[in-house]
mmCIF file of C-alpha atoms in Angstrom:
data_model
loop_
_atom_site.group_PDB
_atom_site.id
_atom_site.type_symbol
_atom_site.label_atom_id
_atom_site.label_comp_id
_atom_site.label_asym_id
_atom_site.label_seq_id
_atom_site.Cartn_x
_atom_site.Cartn_y
_atom_site.Cartn_z
ATOM 1 C CA UNK A 1417 -36.307 -3.990 -11.777
ATOM 2 C CA UNK A 1418 -39.567 -3.454 -9.899
ATOM 3 C CA UNK A 1419 -38.617 0.138 -9.087
ATOM 4 C CA UNK A 1420 -37.798 0.808 -12.732
ATOM 5 C CA UNK A 1421 -41.101 -0.669 -13.958
ATOM 6 C CA UNK A 1422 -43.381 1.062 -11.461
ATOM 7 C CA UNK A 1423 -43.830 4.857 -11.787
ATOM 8 C CA UNK A 1424 -42.822 5.419 -8.166
ATOM 9 C CA UNK A 1425 -41.232 8.698 -7.252
ATOM 10 C CA UNK A 1426 -38.319 8.833 -4.858
ATOM 11 C CA UNK A 1427 -39.262 9.697 -1.277
ATOM 12 C CA UNK A 1428 -36.552 10.041 1.344
ATOM 13 C CA UNK A 1429 -38.976 8.993 4.106
ATOM 14 C CA UNK A 1430 -39.750 5.582 2.580
ATOM 15 C CA UNK A 1431 -37.437 2.688 1.787
ATOM 16 C CA UNK A 1432 -38.417 -0.061 -0.623
ATOM 17 C CA UNK A 1433 -37.589 -3.551 0.625
ATOM 18 C CA UNK A 1434 -38.855 -7.110 0.282
ATOM 19 C CA UNK A 1435 -40.133 -9.842 2.539
ATOM 20 C CA UNK A 1436 -38.691 -13.219 1.607
ATOM 21 C CA UNK A 1437 -40.153 -16.661 2.320
ATOM 22 C CA UNK A 1438 -38.242 -19.905 2.587
ATOM 23 C CA UNK A 1439 -38.670 -22.147 -0.442
ATOM 24 C CA UNK A 1440 -38.594 -25.152 1.914
ATOM 25 C CA UNK A 1441 -40.356 -24.095 5.134
ATOM 26 C CA UNK A 1442 -41.082 -27.624 6.370
ATOM 27 C CA UNK A 1443 -37.913 -28.223 8.398
ATOM 28 C CA UNK A 1444 -39.299 -31.488 9.733
ATOM 29 C CA UNK A 1445 -39.124 -33.072 6.305
ATOM 30 C CA UNK A 1446 -35.675 -31.609 5.575
ATOM 31 C CA UNK A 1447 -34.093 -32.885 8.806
ATOM 32 C CA UNK A 1448 -36.270 -35.925 9.554
ATOM 33 C CA UNK A 1449 -33.716 -38.517 8.350
ATOM 34 C CA UNK A 1450 -30.795 -36.837 10.101
ATOM 35 C CA UNK A 1451 -32.720 -36.564 13.370
ATOM 36 C CA UNK A 1452 -34.059 -40.113 13.379
ATOM 37 C CA UNK A 1453 -30.650 -41.605 12.575
ATOM 38 C CA UNK A 1454 -28.654 -39.414 14.963
ATOM 39 C CA UNK A 1455 -26.999 -41.118 17.938
ATOM 40 C CA UNK A 1456 -26.958 -37.812 19.838
ATOM 41 C CA UNK A 1457 -30.670 -37.007 19.700
ATOM 42 C CA UNK A 1458 -33.506 -38.690 21.559
ATOM 43 C CA UNK A 1459 -36.975 -37.450 20.663
ATOM 44 C CA UNK A 1460 -39.590 -38.157 23.321
ATOM 45 C CA UNK A 1461 -43.178 -37.615 22.204
ATOM 46 C CA UNK A 1462 -46.163 -36.892 24.475
ATOM 47 C CA UNK A 1463 -43.742 -35.601 27.106
ATOM 48 C CA UNK A 1464 -45.113 -32.326 28.433
ATOM 49 C CA UNK A 1465 -42.831 -30.291 30.668
ATOM 50 C CA UNK A 1466 -44.551 -29.346 33.928
ATOM 51 C CA UNK A 1467 -41.681 -28.425 36.259
ATOM 52 C CA UNK A 1468 -38.077 -27.223 36.218
ATOM 53 C CA UNK A 1469 -36.531 -28.652 39.390
ATOM 54 C CA UNK A 1470 -33.664 -26.898 41.192
ATOM 55 C CA UNK A 1471 -31.091 -28.049 43.755
ATOM 56 C CA UNK A 1472 -31.146 -26.831 47.378
ATOM 57 C CA UNK A 1473 -29.233 -23.592 46.778
ATOM 58 C CA UNK A 1474 -31.238 -22.889 43.593
ATOM 59 C CA UNK A 1475 -28.115 -22.568 41.441
ATOM 60 C CA UNK A 1476 -28.612 -25.605 39.188
ATOM 61 C CA UNK A 1477 -31.405 -27.472 37.466
ATOM 62 C CA UNK A 1478 -31.342 -31.056 38.695
ATOM 63 C CA UNK A 1479 -34.160 -32.572 36.638
ATOM 64 C CA UNK A 1480 -37.185 -31.775 34.517
ATOM 65 C CA UNK A 1481 -40.572 -33.281 35.331
ATOM 66 C CA UNK A 1482 -42.568 -34.373 32.313
ATOM 67 C CA UNK A 1483 -46.116 -35.706 32.196
ATOM 68 C CA UNK A 1484 -48.371 -37.340 29.633
ATOM 69 C CA UNK A 1485 -52.145 -37.235 29.342
ATOM 70 C CA UNK A 1486 -52.429 -40.534 31.240
ATOM 71 C CA UNK A 1487 -51.122 -38.577 34.244
ATOM 72 C CA UNK A 1488 -47.854 -40.522 34.315
ATOM 73 C CA UNK A 1489 -44.854 -38.484 35.407
ATOM 74 C CA UNK A 1490 -41.208 -39.001 34.520
ATOM 75 C CA UNK A 1491 -37.944 -37.185 35.153
ATOM 76 C CA UNK A 1492 -35.268 -36.107 32.692
ATOM 77 C CA UNK A 1493 -31.738 -35.493 33.899
ATOM 78 C CA UNK A 1494 -29.068 -33.752 31.851
ATOM 79 C CA UNK A 1495 -25.923 -31.695 32.185
ATOM 80 C CA UNK A 1496 -27.533 -28.630 30.589
ATOM 81 C CA UNK A 1497 -31.089 -27.632 29.711
ATOM 82 C CA UNK A 1498 -32.469 -25.348 26.988
ATOM 83 C CA UNK A 1499 -36.028 -24.059 27.272
ATOM 84 C CA UNK A 1500 -37.369 -23.432 23.767
ATOM 85 C CA UNK A 1501 -41.147 -23.348 24.048
ATOM 86 C CA UNK A 1502 -42.084 -19.899 22.712
ATOM 87 C CA UNK A 1503 -42.731 -16.453 24.117
ATOM 88 C CA UNK A 1504 -45.758 -17.452 26.197
ATOM 89 C CA UNK A 1505 -44.779 -20.944 27.345
ATOM 90 C CA UNK A 1506 -41.191 -20.057 28.290
ATOM 91 C CA UNK A 1507 -42.502 -17.532 30.797
ATOM 92 C CA UNK A 1508 -45.341 -19.758 32.002
ATOM 93 C CA UNK A 1509 -43.010 -22.678 32.717
ATOM 94 C CA UNK A 1510 -40.530 -20.530 34.628
ATOM 95 C CA UNK A 1511 -43.312 -18.958 36.701
ATOM 96 C CA UNK A 1512 -44.991 -22.300 37.410
ATOM 97 C CA UNK A 1513 -41.737 -23.913 38.589
ATOM 98 C CA UNK A 1514 -42.024 -22.321 42.024
ATOM 99 C CA UNK A 1515 -41.378 -25.121 44.505
ATOM 100 C CA UNK A 1516 -37.932 -23.819 45.472
ATOM 101 C CA UNK A 1517 -38.304 -20.200 44.365
ATOM 102 C CA UNK A 1518 -41.662 -18.721 45.303
ATOM 103 C CA UNK A 1519 -41.836 -16.345 42.348
ATOM 104 C CA UNK A 1520 -40.571 -18.896 39.840
ATOM 105 C CA UNK A 1521 -37.227 -19.767 38.290
ATOM 106 C CA UNK A 1522 -35.143 -16.764 37.221
ATOM 107 C CA UNK A 1523 -37.671 -14.324 38.619
ATOM 108 C CA UNK A 1524 -35.753 -12.659 41.447
ATOM 109 C CA UNK A 1525 -36.593 -9.181 40.136
ATOM 110 C CA UNK A 1526 -40.128 -9.850 38.834
ATOM 111 C CA UNK A 1527 -38.973 -9.768 35.197
ATOM 112 C CA UNK A 1528 -40.209 -13.164 33.974
ATOM 113 C CA UNK A 1529 -43.285 -12.605 31.827
ATOM 114 C CA UNK A 1530 -42.770 -8.834 31.674
ATOM 115 C CA UNK A 1531 -42.295 -6.682 28.542
ATOM 116 C CA UNK A 1532 -44.498 -8.875 26.342
ATOM 117 C CA UNK A 1533 -44.337 -7.569 22.786
ATOM 118 C CA UNK A 1534 -45.973 -8.404 19.483
ATOM 119 C CA UNK A 1535 -46.355 -6.674 16.133
ATOM 120 C CA UNK A 1536 -49.549 -4.621 15.953
ATOM 121 C CA UNK A 1537 -50.914 -4.575 12.433
ATOM 122 C CA UNK A 1538 -53.941 -3.061 10.763
ATOM 123 C CA UNK A 1539 -55.503 -2.390 7.374
ATOM 124 C CA UNK A 1540 -54.989 1.366 7.261
ATOM 125 C CA UNK A 1541 -56.438 2.061 3.839
ATOM 126 C CA UNK A 1542 -57.860 0.794 0.572
ATOM 127 C CA UNK A 1543 -55.957 1.373 -2.662
ATOM 128 C CA UNK A 1544 -58.286 2.276 -5.517
ATOM 129 C CA UNK A 1545 -56.810 1.724 -8.967
ATOM 130 C CA UNK A 1546 -57.736 0.827 -12.541
ATOM 131 C CA UNK A 1547 -54.109 0.232 -13.437
ATOM 132 C CA UNK A 1548 -53.819 -3.458 -14.348
ATOM 133 C CA UNK A 1549 -50.090 -3.374 -13.633
ATOM 134 C CA UNK A 1550 -50.652 -2.612 -9.931
ATOM 135 C CA UNK A 1551 -50.475 -6.323 -9.152
ATOM 136 C CA UNK A 1552 -47.187 -6.621 -11.024
ATOM 137 C CA UNK A 1553 -45.789 -3.804 -8.925
ATOM 138 C CA UNK A 1554 -47.039 -4.773 -5.486
ATOM 139 C CA UNK A 1555 -48.281 -8.393 -5.362
ATOM 140 C CA UNK A 1556 -46.197 -11.469 -4.506
ATOM 141 C CA UNK A 1557 -43.644 -12.658 -7.046
ATOM 142 C CA UNK A 1558 -41.224 -15.585 -7.310
ATOM 143 C CA UNK A 1559 -37.531 -15.732 -8.039
ATOM 144 C CA UNK A 1560 -35.771 -19.130 -8.098
ATOM 145 C CA UNK A 1561 -38.784 -20.717 -6.339
ATOM 146 C CA UNK A 1562 -38.535 -18.199 -3.499
ATOM 147 C CA UNK A 1563 -41.538 -15.982 -2.785
ATOM 148 C CA UNK A 1564 -41.085 -12.233 -2.286
ATOM 149 C CA UNK A 1565 -43.404 -9.404 -1.304
ATOM 150 C CA UNK A 1566 -42.578 -5.704 -1.894
ATOM 151 C CA UNK A 1567 -42.733 -3.620 1.297
ATOM 152 C CA UNK A 1568 -42.498 0.043 2.220
ATOM 153 C CA UNK A 1569 -40.329 0.700 5.302
ATOM 154 C CA UNK A 1570 -40.248 4.096 7.014
ATOM 155 C CA UNK A 1571 -36.778 5.630 7.198
ATOM 156 C CA UNK A 1572 -34.881 6.126 10.439
ATOM 157 C CA UNK A 1573 -34.921 9.894 9.880
ATOM 158 C CA UNK A 1574 -38.717 9.884 9.537
ATOM 159 C CA UNK A 1575 -39.019 7.898 12.772
ATOM 160 C CA UNK A 1576 -36.798 10.361 14.627
ATOM 161 C CA UNK A 1577 -38.520 13.459 13.214
ATOM 162 C CA UNK A 1578 -42.021 12.176 13.994
ATOM 163 C CA UNK A 1579 -40.984 10.434 17.242
ATOM 164 C CA UNK A 1580 -42.577 7.162 16.163
ATOM 165 C CA UNK A 1581 -41.767 3.456 16.110
ATOM 166 C CA UNK A 1582 -40.405 1.439 13.210
ATOM 167 C CA UNK A 1583 -42.987 0.125 10.740
ATOM 168 C CA UNK A 1584 -43.458 -1.396 7.306
ATOM 169 C CA UNK A 1585 -46.391 -1.634 4.916
ATOM 170 C CA UNK A 1586 -47.468 -3.855 2.055
ATOM 171 C CA UNK A 1587 -50.372 -3.962 -0.365
ATOM 172 C CA UNK A 1588 -52.506 -7.066 0.092
ATOM 173 C CA UNK A 1589 -54.719 -8.262 -2.752
ATOM 174 C CA UNK A 1590 -57.630 -9.830 -0.901
ATOM 175 C CA UNK A 1591 -59.983 -12.103 -2.800
ATOM 176 C CA UNK A 1592 -63.449 -13.308 -1.857
ATOM 177 C CA UNK A 1593 -63.736 -16.570 0.066
ATOM 178 C CA UNK A 1594 -65.343 -18.464 -2.809
ATOM 179 C CA UNK A 1595 -63.568 -16.995 -5.826
ATOM 180 C CA UNK A 1596 -61.373 -19.159 -8.137
ATOM 181 C CA UNK A 1597 -58.091 -17.830 -6.760
ATOM 182 C CA UNK A 1598 -58.973 -18.674 -3.147
ATOM 183 C CA UNK A 1599 -60.254 -22.121 -4.111
ATOM 184 C CA UNK A 1600 -57.160 -22.873 -6.210
ATOM 185 C CA UNK A 1601 -54.891 -21.729 -3.381
ATOM 186 C CA UNK A 1602 -56.689 -24.041 -0.948
ATOM 187 C CA UNK A 1603 -56.345 -27.049 -3.283
ATOM 188 C CA UNK A 1604 -52.679 -26.285 -3.958
ATOM 189 C CA UNK A 1605 -51.818 -26.043 -0.258
ATOM 190 C CA UNK A 1606 -53.562 -29.327 0.484
ATOM 191 C CA UNK A 1607 -51.739 -30.966 -2.427
ATOM 192 C CA UNK A 1608 -48.340 -29.744 -1.206
ATOM 193 C CA UNK A 1609 -49.086 -31.039 2.298
ATOM 194 C CA UNK A 1610 -50.461 -34.350 1.024
ATOM 195 C CA UNK A 1611 -53.861 -33.599 2.563
ATOM 196 C CA UNK A 1612 -56.135 -33.868 -0.480
ATOM 197 C CA UNK A 1613 -59.227 -36.021 0.118
ATOM 198 C CA UNK A 1614 -62.145 -37.190 -2.003
ATOM 199 C CA UNK A 1615 -64.278 -34.338 -0.681
ATOM 200 C CA UNK A 1616 -61.877 -31.882 -2.334
ATOM 201 C CA UNK A 1617 -62.996 -33.154 -5.749
ATOM 202 C CA UNK A 1618 -66.021 -30.867 -5.409
ATOM 203 C CA UNK A 1619 -63.686 -27.862 -5.206
ATOM 204 C CA UNK A 1620 -61.745 -29.072 -8.247
ATOM 205 C CA UNK A 1621 -64.985 -29.452 -10.257
ATOM 206 C CA UNK A 1622 -66.006 -25.919 -9.249
ATOM 207 C CA UNK A 1623 -62.652 -24.655 -10.511
ATOM 208 C CA UNK A 1624 -63.270 -26.230 -13.920
ATOM 209 C CA UNK A 1625 -66.157 -23.780 -14.363
ATOM 210 C CA UNK A 1626 -63.658 -20.929 -14.122
ATOM 211 C CA UNK A 1627 -61.085 -22.087 -16.673
ATOM 212 C CA UNK A 1628 -60.521 -18.623 -18.257
ATOM 213 C CA UNK A 1629 -59.739 -17.083 -14.858
ATOM 214 C CA UNK A 1630 -57.580 -20.091 -13.922
ATOM 215 C CA UNK A 1631 -55.674 -19.760 -17.198
ATOM 216 C CA UNK A 1632 -54.950 -16.094 -16.428
ATOM 217 C CA UNK A 1633 -53.742 -16.953 -12.911
ATOM 218 C CA UNK A 1634 -51.564 -19.784 -14.239
ATOM 219 C CA UNK A 1635 -50.078 -17.633 -17.015
ATOM 220 C CA UNK A 1636 -48.927 -14.976 -14.568
ATOM 221 C CA UNK A 1637 -47.465 -17.551 -12.189
ATOM 222 C CA UNK A 1638 -45.756 -19.863 -14.687
ATOM 223 C CA UNK A 1639 -44.562 -17.302 -17.226
ATOM 224 C CA UNK A 1640 -44.176 -14.061 -15.287
ATOM 225 C CA UNK A 1641 -43.443 -15.680 -11.898
ATOM 226 C CA UNK A 1642 -45.945 -13.298 -10.319
ATOM 227 C CA UNK A 1643 -49.095 -13.896 -8.304
ATOM 228 C CA UNK A 1644 -52.280 -12.602 -9.920
ATOM 229 C CA UNK A 1645 -55.391 -12.221 -7.754
ATOM 230 C CA UNK A 1646 -58.446 -11.453 -9.925
ATOM 231 C CA UNK A 1647 -61.318 -9.289 -8.635
ATOM 232 C CA UNK A 1648 -59.421 -8.462 -5.466
ATOM 233 C CA UNK A 1649 -59.734 -5.629 -2.984
ATOM 234 C CA UNK A 1650 -56.379 -3.939 -2.332
ATOM 235 C CA UNK A 1651 -55.772 -3.271 1.355
ATOM 236 C CA UNK A 1652 -52.740 -1.447 2.769
ATOM 237 C CA UNK A 1653 -51.492 -3.377 5.766
ATOM 238 C CA UNK A 1654 -49.166 -1.724 8.269
ATOM 239 C CA UNK A 1655 -47.090 -3.755 10.752
ATOM 240 C CA UNK A 1656 -45.324 -1.960 13.588
ATOM 241 C CA UNK A 1657 -42.946 -2.647 16.387
ATOM 242 C CA UNK A 1658 -44.283 -2.128 19.890
ATOM 243 C CA UNK A 1659 -42.399 -0.700 22.866
ATOM 244 C CA UNK A 1660 -41.392 -3.060 25.711
ATOM 245 C CA UNK A 1661 -43.872 -2.016 28.410
ATOM 246 C CA UNK A 1662 -43.636 -3.225 32.015
ATOM 247 C CA UNK A 1663 -47.368 -3.968 32.374
ATOM 248 C CA UNK A 1664 -47.628 -5.993 29.148
ATOM 249 C CA UNK A 1665 -46.970 -9.429 30.548
ATOM 250 C CA UNK A 1666 -47.666 -13.126 31.072
ATOM 251 C CA UNK A 1667 -48.982 -14.193 34.491
ATOM 252 C CA UNK A 1668 -50.445 -17.422 35.867
ATOM 253 C CA UNK A 1669 -54.133 -18.036 36.434
ATOM 254 C CA UNK A 1670 -55.011 -18.568 40.079
ATOM 255 C CA UNK A 1671 -58.179 -20.493 39.252
ATOM 256 C CA UNK A 1672 -57.858 -22.279 35.890
ATOM 257 C CA UNK A 1673 -55.530 -25.200 35.155
ATOM 258 C CA UNK A 1674 -54.956 -27.061 31.912
ATOM 259 C CA UNK A 1675 -55.427 -30.800 31.336
ATOM 260 C CA UNK A 1676 -52.054 -31.503 32.961
ATOM 261 C CA UNK A 1677 -52.837 -29.528 36.097
ATOM 262 C CA UNK A 1678 -50.653 -26.575 35.090
ATOM 263 C CA UNK A 1679 -51.978 -23.040 35.679
ATOM 264 C CA UNK A 1680 -53.004 -21.427 32.423
ATOM 265 C CA UNK A 1681 -51.276 -18.326 31.122
ATOM 266 C CA UNK A 1682 -53.002 -14.967 31.444
ATOM 267 C CA UNK A 1683 -51.988 -12.548 28.691
ATOM 268 C CA UNK A 1684 -52.046 -8.787 29.267
ATOM 269 C CA UNK A 1685 -51.122 -6.872 26.108
ATOM 270 C CA UNK A 1686 -52.278 -3.365 25.308
ATOM 271 C CA UNK A 1687 -51.093 -0.827 22.777
ATOM 272 C CA UNK A 1688 -50.192 2.687 23.860
ATOM 273 C CA UNK A 1689 -50.309 6.179 22.349
ATOM 274 C CA UNK A 1690 -46.923 5.709 20.678
ATOM 275 C CA UNK A 1691 -48.329 2.859 18.589
ATOM 276 C CA UNK A 1692 -51.362 4.967 17.643
ATOM 277 C CA UNK A 1693 -49.180 7.899 16.631
ATOM 278 C CA UNK A 1694 -47.016 5.585 14.534
ATOM 279 C CA UNK A 1695 -50.075 4.228 12.784
ATOM 280 C CA UNK A 1696 -51.451 7.690 11.979
ATOM 281 C CA UNK A 1697 -48.148 9.144 10.758
ATOM 282 C CA UNK A 1698 -47.408 6.145 8.540
ATOM 283 C CA UNK A 1699 -50.925 6.150 7.082
ATOM 284 C CA UNK A 1700 -50.589 9.827 6.143
ATOM 285 C CA UNK A 1701 -47.158 9.259 4.608
ATOM 286 C CA UNK A 1702 -48.278 6.281 2.536
ATOM 287 C CA UNK A 1703 -51.399 8.070 1.296
ATOM 288 C CA UNK A 1704 -49.340 11.085 0.191
ATOM 289 C CA UNK A 1705 -46.790 8.855 -1.534
ATOM 290 C CA UNK A 1706 -49.182 6.513 -3.345
ATOM 291 C CA UNK A 1707 -51.544 9.317 -4.352
ATOM 292 C CA UNK A 1708 -48.571 10.953 -6.127
ATOM 293 C CA UNK A 1709 -47.640 7.727 -7.937
ATOM 294 C CA UNK A 1710 -50.193 8.051 -10.760
ATOM 295 C CA UNK A 1711 -51.157 4.412 -10.154
ATOM 296 C CA UNK A 1712 -54.144 4.941 -7.881
ATOM 297 C CA UNK A 1713 -55.534 6.697 -4.822
ATOM 298 C CA UNK A 1714 -55.627 5.709 -1.153
ATOM 299 C CA UNK A 1715 -58.885 5.861 0.769
ATOM 300 C CA UNK A 1716 -58.331 6.045 4.533
ATOM 301 C CA UNK A 1717 -60.992 4.454 6.782
ATOM 302 C CA UNK A 1718 -63.137 6.481 9.174
ATOM 303 C CA UNK A 1719 -61.846 4.638 12.236
ATOM 304 C CA UNK A 1720 -58.370 5.988 11.546
ATOM 305 C CA UNK A 1721 -59.724 9.503 11.968
ATOM 306 C CA UNK A 1722 -62.294 9.075 14.741
ATOM 307 C CA UNK A 1723 -60.082 6.842 16.910
ATOM 308 C CA UNK A 1724 -62.304 3.736 17.014
ATOM 309 C CA UNK A 1725 -59.316 1.355 17.312
ATOM 310 C CA UNK A 1726 -60.618 -1.521 19.433
ATOM 311 C CA UNK A 1727 -61.286 -4.201 16.815
ATOM 312 C CA UNK A 1728 -59.159 -2.733 14.013
ATOM 313 C CA UNK A 1729 -55.633 -3.392 15.316
ATOM 314 C CA UNK A 1730 -54.541 -7.022 15.555
ATOM 315 C CA UNK A 1731 -51.530 -8.885 16.875
ATOM 316 C CA UNK A 1732 -49.288 -10.933 14.579
ATOM 317 C CA UNK A 1733 -48.891 -13.906 16.954
ATOM 318 C CA UNK A 1734 -45.236 -12.946 17.397
ATOM 319 C CA UNK A 1735 -44.707 -13.443 21.137
ATOM 320 C CA UNK A 1736 -41.584 -11.531 22.114
ATOM 321 C CA UNK A 1737 -39.677 -10.328 25.149
ATOM 322 C CA UNK A 1738 -41.032 -12.244 28.178
ATOM 323 C CA UNK A 1739 -37.589 -13.565 29.244
ATOM 324 C CA UNK A 1740 -35.551 -10.657 27.958
ATOM 325 C CA UNK A 1741 -31.776 -10.521 27.616
ATOM 326 C CA UNK A 1742 -29.917 -8.057 29.831
ATOM 327 C CA UNK A 1743 -26.464 -7.062 31.052
ATOM 328 C CA UNK A 1744 -27.273 -7.983 34.659
ATOM 329 C CA UNK A 1745 -29.874 -9.954 36.607
ATOM 330 C CA UNK A 1746 -31.799 -6.814 37.571
ATOM 331 C CA UNK A 1747 -32.137 -5.861 33.873
ATOM 332 C CA UNK A 1748 -33.088 -9.177 32.315
ATOM 333 C CA UNK A 1749 -33.839 -12.868 32.749
ATOM 334 C CA UNK A 1750 -30.958 -14.202 30.617
ATOM 335 C CA UNK A 1751 -27.419 -12.992 29.990
ATOM 336 C CA UNK A 1752 -25.708 -12.373 26.640
ATOM 337 C CA UNK A 1753 -25.312 -16.155 26.148
ATOM 338 C CA UNK A 1754 -29.028 -16.790 26.791
ATOM 339 C CA UNK A 1755 -28.256 -18.381 30.186
ATOM 340 C CA UNK A 1756 -30.709 -17.665 32.981
ATOM 341 C CA UNK A 1757 -29.011 -15.417 35.533
ATOM 342 C CA UNK A 1758 -27.809 -17.251 38.662
ATOM 343 C CA UNK A 1759 -28.801 -20.678 37.231
ATOM 344 C CA UNK A 1760 -25.635 -22.391 35.992
ATOM 345 C CA UNK A 1761 -27.108 -24.854 33.501
ATOM 346 C CA UNK A 1762 -30.413 -23.406 32.218
ATOM 347 C CA UNK A 1763 -30.645 -21.583 28.873
ATOM 348 C CA UNK A 1764 -33.535 -20.091 26.922
ATOM 349 C CA UNK A 1765 -33.973 -20.021 23.137
ATOM 350 C CA UNK A 1766 -36.505 -18.122 21.069
ATOM 351 C CA UNK A 1767 -37.954 -14.638 20.703
ATOM 352 C CA UNK A 1768 -38.755 -14.435 24.412
ATOM 353 C CA UNK A 1769 -35.123 -13.319 24.957
ATOM 354 C CA UNK A 1770 -35.469 -10.291 22.624
ATOM 355 C CA UNK A 1771 -35.201 -6.992 24.560
ATOM 356 C CA UNK A 1772 -37.030 -5.188 21.708
ATOM 357 C CA UNK A 1773 -39.182 -6.424 18.861
ATOM 358 C CA UNK A 1774 -38.354 -4.474 15.702
ATOM 359 C CA UNK A 1775 -41.116 -4.261 13.102
ATOM 360 C CA UNK A 1776 -40.610 -7.511 11.208
ATOM 361 C CA UNK A 1777 -41.137 -11.240 11.654
ATOM 362 C CA UNK A 1778 -38.780 -12.667 14.317
ATOM 363 C CA UNK A 1779 -38.015 -16.047 12.722
ATOM 364 C CA UNK A 1780 -34.637 -15.225 11.158
ATOM 365 C CA UNK A 1781 -33.360 -13.694 14.400
ATOM 366 C CA UNK A 1782 -34.620 -16.698 16.376
ATOM 367 C CA UNK A 1783 -32.677 -19.041 14.083
ATOM 368 C CA UNK A 1784 -29.532 -16.889 14.264
ATOM 369 C CA UNK A 1785 -29.689 -16.882 18.088
ATOM 370 C CA UNK A 1786 -30.230 -20.654 18.080
ATOM 371 C CA UNK A 1787 -27.035 -21.159 16.068
ATOM 372 C CA UNK A 1788 -25.218 -18.766 18.378
ATOM 373 C CA UNK A 1789 -26.435 -20.591 21.489
ATOM 374 C CA UNK A 1790 -25.497 -23.923 19.939
ATOM 375 C CA UNK A 1791 -21.949 -22.713 19.314
ATOM 376 C CA UNK A 1792 -21.716 -21.459 22.893
ATOM 377 C CA UNK A 1793 -22.923 -24.770 24.348
ATOM 378 C CA UNK A 1794 -20.407 -26.685 22.226
ATOM 379 C CA UNK A 1795 -17.599 -24.452 23.510
ATOM 380 C CA UNK A 1796 -18.279 -25.380 27.135
ATOM 381 C CA UNK A 1797 -16.437 -28.209 28.836
#
């Protein structure tokens, strides 16, 4: 329906897709009762993992050492262990567990911590338009209480022809920090989370001074199921995949420890020329496409032309690839079942096992791999 409404011409180099958000993202509240009443689950709070302990021949995990902030240490013993602490911590914990293996657990070939990936993203242009329907075409909308965002995705053929990475773009309607929309969004989020306090009454009183604008926002949301952001600046945001590079990695600090005495993680992550070329090619494509749409015109920033990238390209906090999956122990840290090579009872869950990153958020793939690993564990004797 969106494609029919918007005067967008067909372009074989761009695909039109949607990002989709969970209508119930707080899994803690969904599963709290089941977890607390389960006879198979024991949740231990304030138990920070500091060491993965191996047997003499380094083929099995014998125990885990945990520690609290009172410096008390305990041991956990199990038949099998799953490390699910994220793309940075998974690597840090394996590297720091070096009492039996000097280079850390699973690190025979110096692969733990390597190939760190994220999703570089940047505002590559400003969309100038007087068309009031632009927000209906490109802003967030709701269907059955699920939030969607229209996205442009570059085609596989375009990637191959231009020799670039995968990428997707969306139009972001950015409001000022103190405008009614931003204030209303802040109050709503606090209300949903049960975090409203008396001090928030001041924000609510300020909103009452903007009733006409609030009515317009509410009308779009309640009747049209679309987000309306008044007086906004429209930025084109591009998010890209990044290649798995050997020197992008997690290492351990030799001088700085955390409050538990663990060496802190040192993050080395740099973008290369392939990312820059992807950004430039996609910016040119999107400008050509949107300029032909009769909705508005794209203004590209100077830094895109003069190459002043340093503070313009950000990460997406998607930590990927530091314990990558491989066909053999000299290609990866875990096998096809997410088991650490040469360690019989240690598994890893999360995006750290991804060999490549793709261009999109990793959450759905993380969940799918978690189900897959769960099924595999259940199939074992």
